[in-house]
Coordinates of C-alpha atoms in Angstrom, one line a residue:
Chain A
X1 CA -4.5 20.4 -4.4
X2 CA -3.4 20.4 -8.1
X3 CA -4.1 16.7 -8.0
X4 CA -7.8 16.9 -8.0
X5 CA -8.5 18.3 -11.5
X6 CA -6.1 15.8 -13.0
X7 CA -7.7 12.9 -11.2
X8 CA -11.0 14.1 -12.5
X9 CA -9.7 14.2 -16.0
X10 CA -8.3 10.7 -15.7
X11 CA -11.7 9.5 -14.3
X12 CA -13.6 11.3 -17.0
X13 CA -11.5 9.6 -19.7
X14 CA -12.0 6.3 -17.9
X15 CA -15.8 6.8 -17.8
X16 CA -15.8 7.6 -21.5
X17 CA -14.0 4.3 -22.3
X18 CA -16.1 2.4 -19.9
X19 CA -19.3 3.7 -21.6
X20 CA -17.9 2.4 -24.9
X21 CA -17.2 -1.0 -23.3
X22 CA -20.6 -1.1 -21.8
X23 CA -22.2 -0.4 -25.1
X24 CA -20.2 -3.1 -26.8
X25 CA -21.1 -5.6 -24.1
X26 CA -24.8 -4.8 -24.6
X27 CA -24.5 -5.0 -28.3
X28 CA -22.9 -8.5 -28.2
X29 CA -24.9 -9.8 -25.3
X30 CA -21.9 -10.1 -23.0
X31 CA -22.5 -9.9 -19.3
X32 CA -19.5 -8.4 -17.6
X33 CA -18.9 -8.9 -13.8
X34 CA -16.2 -6.9 -11.9
X35 CA -15.0 -8.6 -8.7
X36 CA -13.3 -6.3 -6.2
X37 CA -11.8 -7.2 -2.8
X38 CA -8.9 -7.0 -0.4
X39 CA -5.8 -9.1 -1.3
X40 CA -6.4 -12.7 -0.3
X41 CA -10.1 -12.6 0.2
X42 CA -10.6 -15.5 -2.2
X43 CA -11.6 -14.0 -5.5
X44 CA -9.4 -16.4 -7.5
X45 CA -10.6 -19.5 -5.6
X46 CA -14.2 -18.4 -6.2
X47 CA -13.5 -18.1 -9.9
X48 CA -11.8 -21.5 -9.9
X49 CA -14.8 -23.1 -8.3
X50 CA -17.1 -21.2 -10.7
X51 CA -15.2 -22.2 -13.9
X52 CA -15.0 -25.8 -12.7
X53 CA -18.8 -25.9 -12.4
X54 CA -19.4 -24.7 -16.0
X55 CA -20.2 -27.0 -18.9
X56 CA -17.4 -27.1 -21.4
X57 CA -19.1 -25.3 -24.2
X58 CA -20.0 -22.3 -22.1
X59 CA -18.8 -19.0 -23.7
X60 CA -17.1 -17.6 -20.6
X61 CA -13.8 -15.7 -20.4
X62 CA -11.8 -14.2 -17.6
X63 CA -9.5 -11.2 -17.2
X64 CA -7.5 -11.2 -14.0
X65 CA -5.5 -8.2 -12.7
X66 CA -2.4 -8.2 -10.6
X67 CA 0.4 -5.7 -10.0
X68 CA 3.0 -8.5 -10.6
X69 CA 2.9 -12.2 -11.5
X70 CA 0.6 -14.2 -13.7
X71 CA -0.1 -16.8 -10.9
X72 CA -3.8 -16.2 -11.0
X73 CA -4.1 -16.6 -14.8
X74 CA -2.1 -19.9 -14.5
X75 CA -4.5 -21.1 -11.8
X76 CA -7.6 -20.1 -13.8
X77 CA -6.4 -21.4 -17.2
X78 CA -6.6 -25.0 -16.1
X79 CA -10.3 -25.0 -16.5
X80 CA -10.2 -24.7 -20.3
X81 CA -11.8 -21.3 -20.8
X82 CA -10.0 -18.3 -22.2
X83 CA -8.1 -16.4 -19.5
X84 CA -5.9 -13.3 -19.8
X85 CA -3.7 -11.8 -17.2
X86 CA -3.5 -8.0 -16.9
X87 CA -0.3 -7.2 -15.1
X88 CA -0.5 -3.5 -14.1
X89 CA 3.2 -3.1 -13.2
X90 CA 2.4 -0.9 -10.2
X91 CA -1.1 0.4 -10.7
X92 CA -3.3 -0.3 -7.8
X93 CA -6.5 -1.0 -9.9
X94 CA -7.7 -2.0 -13.3
X95 CA -8.9 0.7 -15.6
X96 CA -11.1 0.7 -18.7
X97 CA -8.2 1.2 -21.1
X98 CA -6.5 -2.0 -19.7
X99 CA -9.8 -3.9 -20.3
X100 CA -10.1 -2.5 -23.9
X101 CA -6.5 -3.6 -24.6
X102 CA -6.9 -7.0 -23.1
X103 CA -10.1 -7.7 -25.1
X104 CA -8.6 -6.6 -28.4
X105 CA -7.6 -10.1 -29.5
X106 CA -10.8 -11.8 -28.5
X107 CA -14.0 -11.9 -30.7
X108 CA -16.3 -9.5 -28.9
X109 CA -19.4 -11.6 -29.9
X110 CA -17.9 -14.9 -28.7
X111 CA -18.2 -14.1 -25.0
X112 CA -21.5 -14.4 -23.0
X113 CA -20.0 -14.0 -19.6
X114 CA -16.8 -12.0 -18.9
X115 CA -15.5 -12.3 -15.3
X116 CA -13.0 -9.6 -14.3
X117 CA -10.9 -10.2 -11.2
X118 CA -9.6 -6.8 -10.2
X119 CA -6.3 -6.0 -8.4
X120 CA -6.6 -6.9 -4.7
X121 CA -7.4 -3.6 -3.2
X122 CA -10.5 -2.5 -1.3
X123 CA -10.1 1.2 -2.1
X124 CA -8.9 2.3 -5.5
X125 CA -10.6 -0.1 -8.0
X126 CA -14.0 1.2 -6.9
X127 CA -13.4 4.5 -8.7
X128 CA -12.8 2.9 -12.0
X129 CA -15.8 1.8 -14.0
X130 CA -14.9 -1.1 -16.3
X131 CA -18.2 -1.1 -18.2
X132 CA -19.4 -3.9 -16.1
X133 CA -23.1 -4.8 -15.7
X134 CA -22.6 -5.9 -12.1
X135 CA -20.1 -5.3 -9.5
X136 CA -19.3 -7.9 -6.8
X137 CA -17.4 -7.1 -3.6
X138 CA -15.9 -10.1 -1.9
X139 CA -15.3 -9.8 1.9
X140 CA -13.6 -12.6 3.8
X141 CA -14.9 -13.2 7.3
X142 CA -11.3 -13.1 8.5
X143 CA -11.2 -9.4 7.6
X144 CA -13.8 -8.4 10.2
X145 CA -17.3 -7.2 10.0
X146 CA -16.4 -3.5 10.1
X147 CA -15.1 -3.2 6.6
X148 CA -18.3 -1.9 4.9
X149 CA -18.2 1.1 7.2
X150 CA -14.5 1.7 6.7
X151 CA -14.6 1.4 2.9
X152 CA -18.0 2.7 2.2
X153 CA -17.3 3.9 -1.4
X154 CA -16.5 0.4 -2.4
X155 CA -19.5 -1.3 -0.8
X156 CA -21.8 1.5 -1.9
X157 CA -21.3 0.5 -5.5
X158 CA -21.8 -3.2 -5.0
X159 CA -24.6 -5.2 -6.6
X160 CA -23.6 -8.3 -4.7
X161 CA -21.5 -8.8 -1.6
X162 CA -20.0 -12.3 -1.2
X163 CA -19.0 -13.0 2.4
X164 CA -16.3 -15.6 1.7
X165 CA -14.5 -18.2 3.8
X166 CA -17.5 -18.8 6.1
X167 CA -16.0 -22.2 7.0
X168 CA -13.6 -20.1 9.2
X169 CA -16.4 -18.5 11.2
X170 CA -15.9 -20.8 14.2
X171 CA -12.3 -19.6 14.5
X172 CA -12.6 -15.8 14.0
X173 CA -14.5 -13.0 15.9
X174 CA -16.8 -12.1 13.0
X175 CA -20.4 -11.1 13.7
X176 CA -22.5 -12.0 10.7
X177 CA -25.5 -10.0 11.9
X178 CA -23.4 -6.9 12.2
X179 CA -21.7 -7.5 8.8
X180 CA -25.1 -7.6 7.1
X181 CA -26.3 -4.6 9.0
X182 CA -23.2 -2.6 8.0
X183 CA -23.5 -3.6 4.3
X184 CA -27.2 -2.6 4.3
X185 CA -26.4 0.7 5.9
X186 CA -24.0 1.6 3.1
X187 CA -25.8 -0.2 0.2
X188 CA -29.4 -1.2 1.0
X189 CA -29.9 -2.8 -2.4
X190 CA -26.9 -5.1 -2.5
X191 CA -27.6 -8.8 -2.4
X192 CA -25.6 -10.7 0.1
X193 CA -24.3 -14.3 -0.2
X194 CA -22.4 -16.4 2.3
X195 CA -19.9 -18.7 0.6
X196 CA -17.2 -21.2 1.4
X197 CA -15.1 -22.4 -1.5
X198 CA -13.6 -25.0 0.9
X199 CA -16.9 -26.7 1.9
X200 CA -18.9 -25.6 -1.1
X201 CA -21.5 -23.9 1.0
X202 CA -23.3 -21.1 -0.8
X203 CA -21.7 -21.9 -4.2
X204 CA -25.0 -23.0 -5.7
X205 CA -26.6 -19.6 -4.8
X206 CA -23.5 -17.9 -6.3
X207 CA -23.8 -19.9 -9.5
X208 CA -27.5 -19.1 -9.6
X209 CA -26.8 -15.4 -9.2
X210 CA -24.2 -15.6 -12.0
X211 CA -26.6 -17.6 -14.2
X212 CA -29.9 -15.7 -13.7
X213 CA -28.3 -12.4 -14.3
X214 CA -26.7 -13.7 -17.5
Chain B
X1 CA 0.6 9.6 -19.4
X2 CA 0.0 13.2 -18.1
X3 CA -0.4 11.6 -14.7
X4 CA 3.2 10.5 -14.2
X5 CA 4.9 13.9 -13.8
X6 CA 2.2 15.1 -11.4
X7 CA 2.5 11.9 -9.3
X8 CA 6.2 12.5 -9.2
X9 CA 5.6 16.0 -8.0
X10 CA 3.2 14.8 -5.3
X11 CA 5.7 12.2 -4.2
X12 CA 8.6 14.7 -4.2
X13 CA 6.6 17.0 -2.0
X14 CA 5.8 14.1 0.3
X15 CA 9.5 13.1 0.4
X16 CA 10.4 16.6 1.4
X17 CA 7.9 16.6 4.3
X18 CA 8.9 13.1 5.3
X19 CA 12.6 14.2 5.5
X20 CA 11.5 17.0 7.8
X21 CA 9.5 14.6 10.0
X22 CA 12.5 12.2 10.1
X23 CA 14.8 14.9 11.2
X24 CA 12.4 16.0 13.9
X25 CA 12.0 12.4 15.1
X26 CA 15.8 12.0 15.3
X27 CA 16.2 15.3 17.1
X28 CA 13.6 14.4 19.8
X29 CA 14.6 10.8 20.1
X30 CA 11.2 9.5 18.7
X31 CA 11.2 6.1 17.1
X32 CA 8.4 6.1 14.4
X33 CA 7.1 2.8 13.1
X34 CA 4.7 2.6 10.1
X35 CA 2.5 -0.4 9.9
X36 CA 1.1 -1.4 6.4
X37 CA -1.2 -4.2 5.4
X38 CA -4.3 -5.3 3.6
X39 CA -7.7 -4.5 5.3
X40 CA -8.4 -6.9 8.1
X41 CA -4.9 -8.4 8.6
X42 CA -4.9 -7.5 12.3
X43 CA -2.9 -4.3 12.6
X44 CA -5.3 -2.8 15.2
X45 CA -5.4 -6.0 17.2
X46 CA -1.6 -6.1 17.2
X47 CA -1.5 -2.5 18.4
X48 CA -4.1 -3.3 21.1
X49 CA -2.0 -6.2 22.4
X50 CA 1.1 -4.0 22.2
X51 CA -0.4 -1.1 24.2
X52 CA -1.9 -3.4 26.7
X53 CA 1.6 -4.8 27.4
X54 CA 3.2 -1.4 28.0
X55 CA 3.8 0.1 31.5
X56 CA 1.6 3.1 32.1
X57 CA 4.4 5.7 32.1
X58 CA 5.7 4.7 28.7
X59 CA 5.8 7.7 26.3
X60 CA 4.1 6.0 23.4
X61 CA 1.5 7.5 21.0
X62 CA -0.5 6.2 18.1
X63 CA -1.8 7.6 14.8
X64 CA -4.3 5.4 13.1
X65 CA -5.5 6.0 9.5
X66 CA -8.8 5.1 7.9
X67 CA -10.9 6.3 5.0
X68 CA -13.9 6.5 7.2
X69 CA -14.9 5.9 10.9
X70 CA -12.8 6.4 14.0
X71 CA -13.5 2.8 15.2
X72 CA -9.8 2.0 15.5
X73 CA -9.0 5.1 17.5
X74 CA -11.8 4.2 19.9
X75 CA -10.5 0.7 20.3
X76 CA -6.9 1.9 20.8
X77 CA -7.7 4.8 23.2
X78 CA -8.8 2.4 25.9
X79 CA -5.3 1.6 26.8
X80 CA -4.6 5.1 28.2
X81 CA -2.0 6.3 25.7
X82 CA -2.5 9.3 23.3
X83 CA -4.3 8.2 20.1
X84 CA -5.3 10.2 17.2
X85 CA -7.4 9.1 14.2
X86 CA -6.5 10.4 10.7
X87 CA -9.7 10.0 8.6
X88 CA -8.5 10.4 5.0
X89 CA -12.0 10.9 3.6
X90 CA -11.3 8.9 0.5
X91 CA -7.5 8.8 0.2
X92 CA -6.2 5.3 0.0
X93 CA -3.0 5.9 2.1
X94 CA -1.5 8.2 4.7
X95 CA 0.9 10.9 3.5
X96 CA 3.5 12.9 5.4
X97 CA 1.3 16.0 5.4
X98 CA -1.4 14.2 7.3
X99 CA 1.2 13.1 9.9
X100 CA 2.6 16.6 10.2
X101 CA -1.0 17.9 10.8
X102 CA -1.9 15.1 13.3
X103 CA 1.3 15.7 15.3
X104 CA 0.8 19.5 15.5
X105 CA -0.9 19.5 18.9
X106 CA 1.4 17.0 20.6
X107 CA 4.7 18.0 22.2
X108 CA 7.3 16.6 19.8
X109 CA 9.8 15.7 22.6
X110 CA 7.2 13.9 24.7
X111 CA 7.0 10.8 22.5
X112 CA 9.6 8.0 22.5
X113 CA 7.6 5.7 20.3
X114 CA 5.1 6.7 17.6
X115 CA 3.1 3.8 16.1
X116 CA 1.4 4.7 12.8
X117 CA -1.3 2.4 11.6
X118 CA -1.7 3.1 7.9
X119 CA -4.9 2.8 5.8
X120 CA -5.7 -0.9 5.1
X121 CA -4.2 -1.2 1.6
X122 CA -1.3 -3.4 0.5
X123 CA -0.5 -1.2 -2.5
X124 CA -0.6 2.6 -2.2
X125 CA 0.8 3.3 1.3
X126 CA 4.1 1.9 0.2
X127 CA 4.9 4.9 -2.0
X128 CA 4.4 7.4 0.8
X129 CA 7.3 7.9 3.2
X130 CA 6.0 9.1 6.6
X131 CA 9.5 9.8 8.0
X132 CA 9.4 6.5 9.8
X133 CA 12.5 4.7 11.1
X134 CA 11.0 1.3 10.5
X135 CA 8.3 -0.1 8.3
X136 CA 6.3 -3.1 9.2
X137 CA 4.2 -5.1 6.8
X138 CA 1.6 -7.3 8.4
X139 CA 0.4 -10.3 6.4
X140 CA -2.3 -12.5 7.7
X141 CA -2.0 -16.2 6.9
X142 CA -5.5 -16.2 5.7
X143 CA -4.4 -14.0 2.7
X144 CA -2.2 -16.7 1.2
X145 CA 1.6 -17.0 0.9
X146 CA 1.8 -15.6 -2.6
X147 CA 1.3 -11.9 -1.6
X148 CA 5.0 -10.9 -1.3
X149 CA 5.4 -11.8 -5.0
X150 CA 2.1 -10.0 -6.0
X151 CA 2.8 -6.9 -4.0
X152 CA 6.6 -6.7 -4.3
X153 CA 7.0 -2.9 -3.9
X154 CA 5.3 -3.1 -0.5
X155 CA 7.4 -6.0 0.8
X156 CA 10.6 -4.7 -0.7
X157 CA 10.5 -1.7 1.7
X158 CA 9.7 -3.7 4.8
X159 CA 12.1 -3.9 7.7
X160 CA 9.9 -6.4 9.4
X161 CA 7.2 -8.7 8.1
X162 CA 4.7 -9.9 10.8
X163 CA 2.9 -13.0 9.7
X164 CA -0.3 -12.7 11.7
X165 CA -3.2 -14.9 12.7
X166 CA -1.0 -18.0 12.8
X167 CA -3.6 -19.6 15.1
X168 CA -5.6 -20.1 11.9
X169 CA -2.9 -22.1 10.2
X170 CA -4.6 -25.5 10.8
X171 CA -7.6 -24.2 8.8
X172 CA -6.1 -22.4 5.8
X173 CA -3.9 -23.6 2.9
X174 CA -1.0 -21.4 3.8
X175 CA 2.6 -22.7 3.3
X176 CA 4.8 -21.0 5.8
X177 CA 8.0 -22.2 4.1
X178 CA 6.9 -20.7 0.8
X179 CA 5.8 -17.4 2.5
X180 CA 9.3 -17.0 4.0
X181 CA 11.0 -17.9 0.7
X182 CA 8.8 -15.3 -1.2
X183 CA 9.5 -12.6 1.4
X184 CA 13.2 -13.3 1.2
X185 CA 13.1 -13.2 -2.6
X186 CA 11.6 -9.7 -2.5
X187 CA 13.4 -8.3 0.6
X188 CA 16.3 -10.5 1.9
X189 CA 17.0 -8.2 4.8
X190 CA 13.5 -8.2 6.4
X191 CA 13.0 -9.8 9.7
X192 CA 10.1 -12.2 9.9
X193 CA 7.9 -12.8 12.9
X194 CA 5.0 -15.3 13.3
X195 CA 2.3 -13.9 15.6
X196 CA -1.1 -14.7 16.9
X197 CA -2.9 -12.0 18.9
X198 CA -5.5 -14.6 19.9
X199 CA -3.1 -17.1 21.5
X200 CA -0.4 -14.6 22.2
X201 CA 2.2 -16.7 20.3
X202 CA 5.0 -14.5 19.0
X203 CA 4.0 -11.4 20.9
X204 CA 7.1 -11.5 23.1
X205 CA 9.3 -11.5 20.0
X206 CA 7.3 -8.6 18.6
X207 CA 7.6 -6.6 21.8
X208 CA 11.3 -7.3 21.9
X209 CA 11.6 -6.0 18.3
X210 CA 9.7 -2.9 19.2
X211 CA 11.8 -2.4 22.4
X212 CA 15.3 -3.2 21.1
X213 CA 14.9 -0.9 18.2
X214 CA 13.6 1.9 20.4

């Protein structure tokens, strides 16, 4: 019971830092997108396909969060854009302080698009505002269509839900109609895109979403 | 920084309750198994197949944790064994207190095997001892073979790793040899089983693991 006030204090402090980040992003014309999902839903692959599709001069940067390893940063750095790994060393989510620290060595006005890949966790990252303009929840069709109802706080704050790995639909018992209904029930305003990074299906629509909202 | 001592206090309190639970389980001859995984890796399906395979008189009970919904308890109750849903209402893991409360209305000496399905989260549940005799981490092959390295604390405490959904191996870029190597690197003593609840492959070995260790 003693935990609640402290959690609130931590979140209040996070909200304050996130508000500063958001103001900085606005001031410098940086669009910040925060990607949240379960482990292994395909966030890194989606970012790889996205970076591969960008023209070389594009002012895009990536922060990628993991508890351990810098595997994802290594994968993402191959595309020639600035990438920084945030290794949380145990923490189950990114927080605004980690983003502030990671951005410290970059020129704040040199980034038009900042993509943040959160730690793979469908619960905890949703409580931590990172100052993002848009929040994307990625849900792989292998995870089952019931997840929006089971993790409502996460889906409730989504601007976009990317249903990933749709190439696997023939092999898994995933009902797309129910998935869409459950997402709408929790967050009626979220856009929904169906994407496969393997076949490329839906990637144009995703790119368009990233571009139009930049 | 103020968070650390409080977290320690919460965990100490949990460890105390878990020790009581463990002692009670020992005293009553109850084997308790704690299943941890990402959302959608197939814990509930594995439990469904397990319950379906048990003879009717078997003294088995199930606790299933979710942030919201009692979908899983409904699915699991169909097999005729006692099932109780623990809805955490936001908490990202089960803790020992929740297990104590959930068990309060059951006869402690009437259960030989207690299966606990944790909240779908590959991070936070690993810090909370539930008094279990054995801990199982379920990793779906759709999640990628790098997860043991990215979530080492969780795999480090596993007695058994179930690699699930192996029927999907032809369609996903999952390297089984690497997965096994990474699990061994983090937890050399863990048993590893490859299972598909769709085809039934590996279910006999899983049942044998559950039975022998009972």
